[in-house]
CSV table of C-alpha atoms and ligand atoms in Angstrom, one decimal:
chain,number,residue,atom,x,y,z
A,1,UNK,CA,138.2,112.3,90.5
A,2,UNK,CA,134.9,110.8,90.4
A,3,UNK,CA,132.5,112.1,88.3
A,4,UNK,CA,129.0,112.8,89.3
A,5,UNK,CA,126.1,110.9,87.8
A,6,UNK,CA,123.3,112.7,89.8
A,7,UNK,CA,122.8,115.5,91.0
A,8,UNK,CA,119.6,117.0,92.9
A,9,UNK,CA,119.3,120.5,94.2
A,10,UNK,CA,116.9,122.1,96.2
A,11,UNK,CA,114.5,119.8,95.1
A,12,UNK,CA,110.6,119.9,96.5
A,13,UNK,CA,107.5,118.8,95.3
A,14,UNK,CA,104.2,119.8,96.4
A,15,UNK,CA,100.8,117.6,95.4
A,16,UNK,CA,97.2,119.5,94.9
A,17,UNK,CA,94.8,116.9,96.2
A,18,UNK,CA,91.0,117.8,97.3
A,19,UNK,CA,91.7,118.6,100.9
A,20,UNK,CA,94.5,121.3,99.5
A,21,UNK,CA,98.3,121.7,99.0
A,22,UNK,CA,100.6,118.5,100.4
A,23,UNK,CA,104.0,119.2,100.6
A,24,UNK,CA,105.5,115.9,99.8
A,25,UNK,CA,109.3,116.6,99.7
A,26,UNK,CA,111.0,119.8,100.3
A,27,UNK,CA,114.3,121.3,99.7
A,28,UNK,CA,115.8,117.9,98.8
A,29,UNK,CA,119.8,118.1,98.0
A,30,UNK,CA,122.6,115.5,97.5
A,31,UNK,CA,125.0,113.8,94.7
A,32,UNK,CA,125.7,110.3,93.7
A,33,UNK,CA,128.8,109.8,91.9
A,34,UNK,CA,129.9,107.4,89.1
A,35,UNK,CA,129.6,103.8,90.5
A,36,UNK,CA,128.2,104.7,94.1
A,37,UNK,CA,125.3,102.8,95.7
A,38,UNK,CA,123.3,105.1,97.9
A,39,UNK,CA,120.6,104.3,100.0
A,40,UNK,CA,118.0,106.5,100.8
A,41,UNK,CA,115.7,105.6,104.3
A,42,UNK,CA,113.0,107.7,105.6
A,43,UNK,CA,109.5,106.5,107.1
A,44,UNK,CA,107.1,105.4,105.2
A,45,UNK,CA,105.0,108.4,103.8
A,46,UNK,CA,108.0,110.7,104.0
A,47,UNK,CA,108.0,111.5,100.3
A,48,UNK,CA,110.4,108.7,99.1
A,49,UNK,CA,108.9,107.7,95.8
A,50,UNK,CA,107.9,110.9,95.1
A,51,UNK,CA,111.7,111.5,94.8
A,52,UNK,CA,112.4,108.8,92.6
A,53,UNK,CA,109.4,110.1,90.4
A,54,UNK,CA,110.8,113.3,90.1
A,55,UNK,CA,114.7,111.8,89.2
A,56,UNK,CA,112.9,109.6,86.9
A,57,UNK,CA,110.8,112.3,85.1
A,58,UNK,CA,107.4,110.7,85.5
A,59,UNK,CA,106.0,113.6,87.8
A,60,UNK,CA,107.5,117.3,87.1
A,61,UNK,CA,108.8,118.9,90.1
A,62,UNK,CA,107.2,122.0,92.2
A,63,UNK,CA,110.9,123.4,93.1
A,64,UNK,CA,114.5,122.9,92.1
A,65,UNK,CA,116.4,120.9,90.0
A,66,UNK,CA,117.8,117.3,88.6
A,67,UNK,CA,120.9,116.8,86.3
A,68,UNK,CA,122.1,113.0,85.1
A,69,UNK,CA,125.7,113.4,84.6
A,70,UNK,CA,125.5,116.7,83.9
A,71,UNK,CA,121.9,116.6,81.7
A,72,UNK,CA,118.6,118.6,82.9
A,73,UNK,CA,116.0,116.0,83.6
A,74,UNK,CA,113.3,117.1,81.5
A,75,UNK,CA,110.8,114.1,81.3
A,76,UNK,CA,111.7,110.7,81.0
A,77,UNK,CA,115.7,110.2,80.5
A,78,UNK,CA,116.6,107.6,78.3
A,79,UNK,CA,120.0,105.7,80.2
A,80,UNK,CA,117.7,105.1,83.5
A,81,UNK,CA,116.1,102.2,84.8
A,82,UNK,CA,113.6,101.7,87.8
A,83,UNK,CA,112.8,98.9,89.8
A,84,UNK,CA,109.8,99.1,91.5
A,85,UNK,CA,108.3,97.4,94.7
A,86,UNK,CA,105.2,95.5,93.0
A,87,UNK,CA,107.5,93.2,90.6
A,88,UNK,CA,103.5,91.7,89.8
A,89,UNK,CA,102.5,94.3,87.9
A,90,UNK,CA,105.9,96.1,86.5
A,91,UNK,CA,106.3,92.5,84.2
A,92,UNK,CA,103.7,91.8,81.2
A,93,UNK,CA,102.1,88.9,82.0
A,94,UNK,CA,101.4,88.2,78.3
A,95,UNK,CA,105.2,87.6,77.8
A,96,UNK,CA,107.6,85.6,78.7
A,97,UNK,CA,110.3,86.3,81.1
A,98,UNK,CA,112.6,86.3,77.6
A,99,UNK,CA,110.6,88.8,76.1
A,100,UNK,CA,109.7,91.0,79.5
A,101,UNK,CA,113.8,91.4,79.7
A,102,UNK,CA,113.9,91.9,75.8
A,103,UNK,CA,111.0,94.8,75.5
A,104,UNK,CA,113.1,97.9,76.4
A,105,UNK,CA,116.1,96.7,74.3
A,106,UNK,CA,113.5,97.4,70.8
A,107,UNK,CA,115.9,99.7,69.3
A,108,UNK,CA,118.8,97.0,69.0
A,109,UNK,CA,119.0,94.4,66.6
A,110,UNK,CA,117.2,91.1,67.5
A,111,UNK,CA,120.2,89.1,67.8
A,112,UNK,CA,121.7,91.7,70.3
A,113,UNK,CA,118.2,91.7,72.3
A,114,UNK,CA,118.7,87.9,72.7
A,115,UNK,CA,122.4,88.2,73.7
A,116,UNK,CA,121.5,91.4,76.3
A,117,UNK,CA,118.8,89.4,77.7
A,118,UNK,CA,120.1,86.3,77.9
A,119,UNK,CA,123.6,87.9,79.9
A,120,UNK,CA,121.3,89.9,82.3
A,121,UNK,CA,118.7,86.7,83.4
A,122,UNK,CA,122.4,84.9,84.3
A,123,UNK,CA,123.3,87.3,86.1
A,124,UNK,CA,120.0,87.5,88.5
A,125,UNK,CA,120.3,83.2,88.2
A,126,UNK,CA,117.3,82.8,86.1
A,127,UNK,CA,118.7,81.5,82.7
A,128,UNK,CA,117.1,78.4,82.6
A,129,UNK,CA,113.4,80.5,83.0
A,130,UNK,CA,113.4,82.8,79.5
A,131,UNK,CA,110.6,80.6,78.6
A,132,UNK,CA,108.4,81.3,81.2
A,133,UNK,CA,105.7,83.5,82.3
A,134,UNK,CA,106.1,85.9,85.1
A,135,UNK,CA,102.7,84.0,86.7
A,136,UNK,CA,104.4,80.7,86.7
A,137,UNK,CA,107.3,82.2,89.4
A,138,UNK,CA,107.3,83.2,93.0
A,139,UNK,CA,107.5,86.9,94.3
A,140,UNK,CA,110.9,86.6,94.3
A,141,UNK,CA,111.5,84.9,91.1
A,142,UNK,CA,109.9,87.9,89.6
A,143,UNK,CA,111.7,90.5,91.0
A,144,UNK,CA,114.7,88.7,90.0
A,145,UNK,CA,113.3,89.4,86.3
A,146,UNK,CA,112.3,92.9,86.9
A,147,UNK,CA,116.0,93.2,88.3
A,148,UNK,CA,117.6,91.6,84.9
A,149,UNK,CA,115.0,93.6,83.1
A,150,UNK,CA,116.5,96.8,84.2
A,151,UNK,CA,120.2,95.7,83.7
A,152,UNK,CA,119.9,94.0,80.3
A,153,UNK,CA,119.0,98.1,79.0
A,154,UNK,CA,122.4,98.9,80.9
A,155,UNK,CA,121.3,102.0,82.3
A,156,UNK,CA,124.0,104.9,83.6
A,157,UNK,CA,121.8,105.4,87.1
A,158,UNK,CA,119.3,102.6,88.3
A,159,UNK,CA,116.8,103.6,90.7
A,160,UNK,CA,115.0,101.3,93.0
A,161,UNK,CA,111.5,102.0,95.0
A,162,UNK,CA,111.7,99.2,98.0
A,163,UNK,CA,112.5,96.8,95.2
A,164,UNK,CA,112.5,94.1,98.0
A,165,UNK,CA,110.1,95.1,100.0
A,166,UNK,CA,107.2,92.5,98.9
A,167,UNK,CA,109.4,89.3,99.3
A,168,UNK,CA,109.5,87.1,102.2
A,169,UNK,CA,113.0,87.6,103.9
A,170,UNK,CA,115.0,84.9,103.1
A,171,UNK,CA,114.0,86.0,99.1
A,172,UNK,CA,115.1,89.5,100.3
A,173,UNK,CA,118.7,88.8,101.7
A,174,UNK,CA,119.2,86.7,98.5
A,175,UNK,CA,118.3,89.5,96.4
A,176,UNK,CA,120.3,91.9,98.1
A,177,UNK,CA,123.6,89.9,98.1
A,178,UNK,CA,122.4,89.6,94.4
A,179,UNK,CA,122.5,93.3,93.9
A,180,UNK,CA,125.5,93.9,95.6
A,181,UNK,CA,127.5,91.1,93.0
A,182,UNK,CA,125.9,92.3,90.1
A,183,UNK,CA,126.4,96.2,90.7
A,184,UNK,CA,130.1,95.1,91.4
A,185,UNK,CA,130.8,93.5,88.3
A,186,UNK,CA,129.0,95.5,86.1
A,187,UNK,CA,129.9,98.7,88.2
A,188,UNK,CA,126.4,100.1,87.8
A,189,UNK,CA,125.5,103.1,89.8
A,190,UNK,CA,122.5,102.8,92.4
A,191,UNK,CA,119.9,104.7,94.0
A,192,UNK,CA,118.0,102.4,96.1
A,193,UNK,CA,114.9,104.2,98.4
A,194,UNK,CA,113.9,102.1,101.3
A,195,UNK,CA,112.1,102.2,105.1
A,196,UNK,CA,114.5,99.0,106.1
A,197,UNK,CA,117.4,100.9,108.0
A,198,UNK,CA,118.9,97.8,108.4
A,199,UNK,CA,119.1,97.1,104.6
A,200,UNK,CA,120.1,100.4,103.6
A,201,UNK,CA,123.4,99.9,105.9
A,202,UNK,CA,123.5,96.4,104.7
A,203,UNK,CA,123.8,98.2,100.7
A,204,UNK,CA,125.3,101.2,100.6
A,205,UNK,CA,128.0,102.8,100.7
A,206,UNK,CA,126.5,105.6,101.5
A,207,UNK,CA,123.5,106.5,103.4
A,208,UNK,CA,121.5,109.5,103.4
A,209,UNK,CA,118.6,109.7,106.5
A,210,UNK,CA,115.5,111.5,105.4
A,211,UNK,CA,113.0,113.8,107.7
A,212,UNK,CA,109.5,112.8,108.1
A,213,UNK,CA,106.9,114.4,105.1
A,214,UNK,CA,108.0,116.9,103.7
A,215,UNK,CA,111.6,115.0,103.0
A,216,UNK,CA,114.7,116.6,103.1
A,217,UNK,CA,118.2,114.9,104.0
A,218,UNK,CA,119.1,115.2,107.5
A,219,UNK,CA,122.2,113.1,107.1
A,220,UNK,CA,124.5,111.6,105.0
A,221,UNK,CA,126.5,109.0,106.3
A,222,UNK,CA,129.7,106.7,104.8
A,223,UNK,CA,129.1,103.0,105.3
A,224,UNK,CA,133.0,102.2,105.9
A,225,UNK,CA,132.1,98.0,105.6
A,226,UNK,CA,133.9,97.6,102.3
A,227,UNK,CA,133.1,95.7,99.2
A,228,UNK,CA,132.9,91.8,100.8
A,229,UNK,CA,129.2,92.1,102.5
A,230,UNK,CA,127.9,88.7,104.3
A,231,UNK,CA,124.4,88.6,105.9
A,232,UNK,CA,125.7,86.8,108.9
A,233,UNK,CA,129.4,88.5,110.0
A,234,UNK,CA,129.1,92.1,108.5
A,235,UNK,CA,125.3,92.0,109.8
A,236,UNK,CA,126.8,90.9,113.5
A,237,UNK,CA,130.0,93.7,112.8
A,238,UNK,CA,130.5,96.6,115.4
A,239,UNK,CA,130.5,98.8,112.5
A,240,UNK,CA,126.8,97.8,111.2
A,241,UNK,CA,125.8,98.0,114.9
A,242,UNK,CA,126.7,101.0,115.6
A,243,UNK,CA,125.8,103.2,111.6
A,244,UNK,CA,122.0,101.3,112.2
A,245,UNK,CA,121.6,102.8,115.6
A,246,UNK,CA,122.5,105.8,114.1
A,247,UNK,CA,120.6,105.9,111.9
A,248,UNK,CA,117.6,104.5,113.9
A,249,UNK,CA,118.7,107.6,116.4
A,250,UNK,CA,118.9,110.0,113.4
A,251,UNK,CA,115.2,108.8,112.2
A,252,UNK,CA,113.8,109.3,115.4
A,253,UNK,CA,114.9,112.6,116.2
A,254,UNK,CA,114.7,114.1,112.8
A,255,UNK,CA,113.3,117.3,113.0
A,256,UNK,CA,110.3,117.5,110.4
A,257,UNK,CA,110.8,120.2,107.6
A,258,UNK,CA,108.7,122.8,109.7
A,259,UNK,CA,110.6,122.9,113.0
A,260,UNK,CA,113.6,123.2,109.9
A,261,UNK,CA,112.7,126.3,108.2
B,1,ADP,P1,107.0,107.2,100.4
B,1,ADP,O1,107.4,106.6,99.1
B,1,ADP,O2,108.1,107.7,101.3
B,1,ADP,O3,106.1,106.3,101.3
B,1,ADP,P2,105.4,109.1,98.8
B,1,ADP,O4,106.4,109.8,98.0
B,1,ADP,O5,104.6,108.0,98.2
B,1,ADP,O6,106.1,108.5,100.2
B,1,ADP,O7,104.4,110.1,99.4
B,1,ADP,C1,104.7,111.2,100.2
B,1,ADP,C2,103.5,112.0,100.6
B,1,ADP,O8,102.8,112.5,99.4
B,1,ADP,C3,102.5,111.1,101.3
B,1,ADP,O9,101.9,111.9,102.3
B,1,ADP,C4,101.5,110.8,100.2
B,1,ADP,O10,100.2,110.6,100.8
B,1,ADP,C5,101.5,112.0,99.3
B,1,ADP,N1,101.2,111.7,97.9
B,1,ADP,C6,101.9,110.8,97.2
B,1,ADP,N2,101.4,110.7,95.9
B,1,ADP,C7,100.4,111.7,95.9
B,1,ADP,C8,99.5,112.1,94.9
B,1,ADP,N3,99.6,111.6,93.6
B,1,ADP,N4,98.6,113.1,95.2
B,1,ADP,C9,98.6,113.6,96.4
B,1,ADP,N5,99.4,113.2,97.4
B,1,ADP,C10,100.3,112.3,97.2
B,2,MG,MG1,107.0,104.7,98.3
């Protein structure tokens, strides 16, 4: 049986800004098990990142609780990696892409560092750039390191915040074909947030529909388009046609948390 990697329950979060309370996400429950790649869509505003802040420990929860296989999150876990949306300013620009892939790997030996980075900037195709700085690439070139970055430190769960989101979209179906190869041969396990119903069907192979602010999961749906993903045919499938109306239909007519409770 699988086991599971993640798991959230009853989560909620709720923000104290000036003009009062804001309920970002509320009542918040699912799993992700060993190897999965789950997408998570909701509108924008509908408490997505505040999610992935509270799996990745950098805010503290109002309500409810996380576990990584099996763990209580309590602050920052140490086998997770985030990618975030704005590649410009999650790399150093004082280091090269070498050392930008190298700087969470400190702990290991140098030589170790070097072979770690070195095997994750092939994998994203950038092996000829170590030497670089992250200002001398494009957009996409960056998130490519940010991407290596995070798989280099071999994390159990990767969590990504619209990692594609700020590329143009030729960049974007590269990368996710990219994503989809490298979380296949190094059977990573995935959460990937993101506004783009098309690309969460497109990624997962599961997808879990989020209510407007304050979030909760109105659905969670199996993508049944196997392994071998192609922009063109599995884009142009009946099956892909018919989950992102579905979800486009679940997104519109998801109830907010109010009309829930
Ligand atoms: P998403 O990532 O889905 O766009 P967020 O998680 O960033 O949504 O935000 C959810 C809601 O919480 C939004 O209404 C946003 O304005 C609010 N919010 C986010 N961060 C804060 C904060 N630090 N303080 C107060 N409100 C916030
Ligand atoms: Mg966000």
């Amino acid at each position: 049986m699988a086991q599971t990697m993640l798991d959230v329950a009853d989560l909620g979060h709720t923000y104290q800004a000036k003009d009062g309370a804001h309920d970002a996400i509320d009542g918040l429950s699912f799993t992700v098990e060993a190897g999965e790649l789950v997408c998570v869509v909701g509108p924008s505003g509908c408490g997505k990142s505040t999610l992935l802040r509270s799996i990745s420990g950098l805010i503290r929860p109002t309500r409810g609780a996380v576990s990584l296989h099996g763990t209580p999150v309590d602050g920052v876990p140490a086998d997770l990696a985030v990618v975030f949306q704005d590649y410009s300013r999650s790399l150093f620009p004082w280091l090269t892409v070498q050392r930008n892939v190298e700087f969470p790997l400190r702990e290991l030996s140098r030589a170790e560092r070097t072979a770690r980075a070195g095997e994750a900037l092939a994998a994203v195709g950038l092996e000829n750039a170590g030497r670089k700085y992250p200002w001398q690439l494009s957009g996409g070139m960056q998130q490519r390191v940010a991407i290596a970055r995070a798989l280099a430190y071999r994390p159990a769960l990767l969590l990504m915040d619209e990692p594609f989101a700020s590329v143009d979209a030729q960049t974007r179906f590269e990368l996710e074909d990219l994503l989809l190869r490298v979380r296949r041969e190094q059977d990573t396990t995935v959460l990937l947030v993101t506004h783009d119903i098309d690309e969460s069907v497109y990624l997962g192979d599961r997808v879990l529909v989020l209510s407007k602010s304050p979030a909760r999961v109105v659905a969670a749906l199996d993508v049944g388009l196997g392994e071998e993903r192609d922009q063109i045919t599995t884009r142009s499938s009946d099956e892909f046609v018919e989950l992102r109306a579905k979800v486009a239909g679940l997104l519109q007519s998801a109830p907010t948390a109010e009309t829930v409770h």
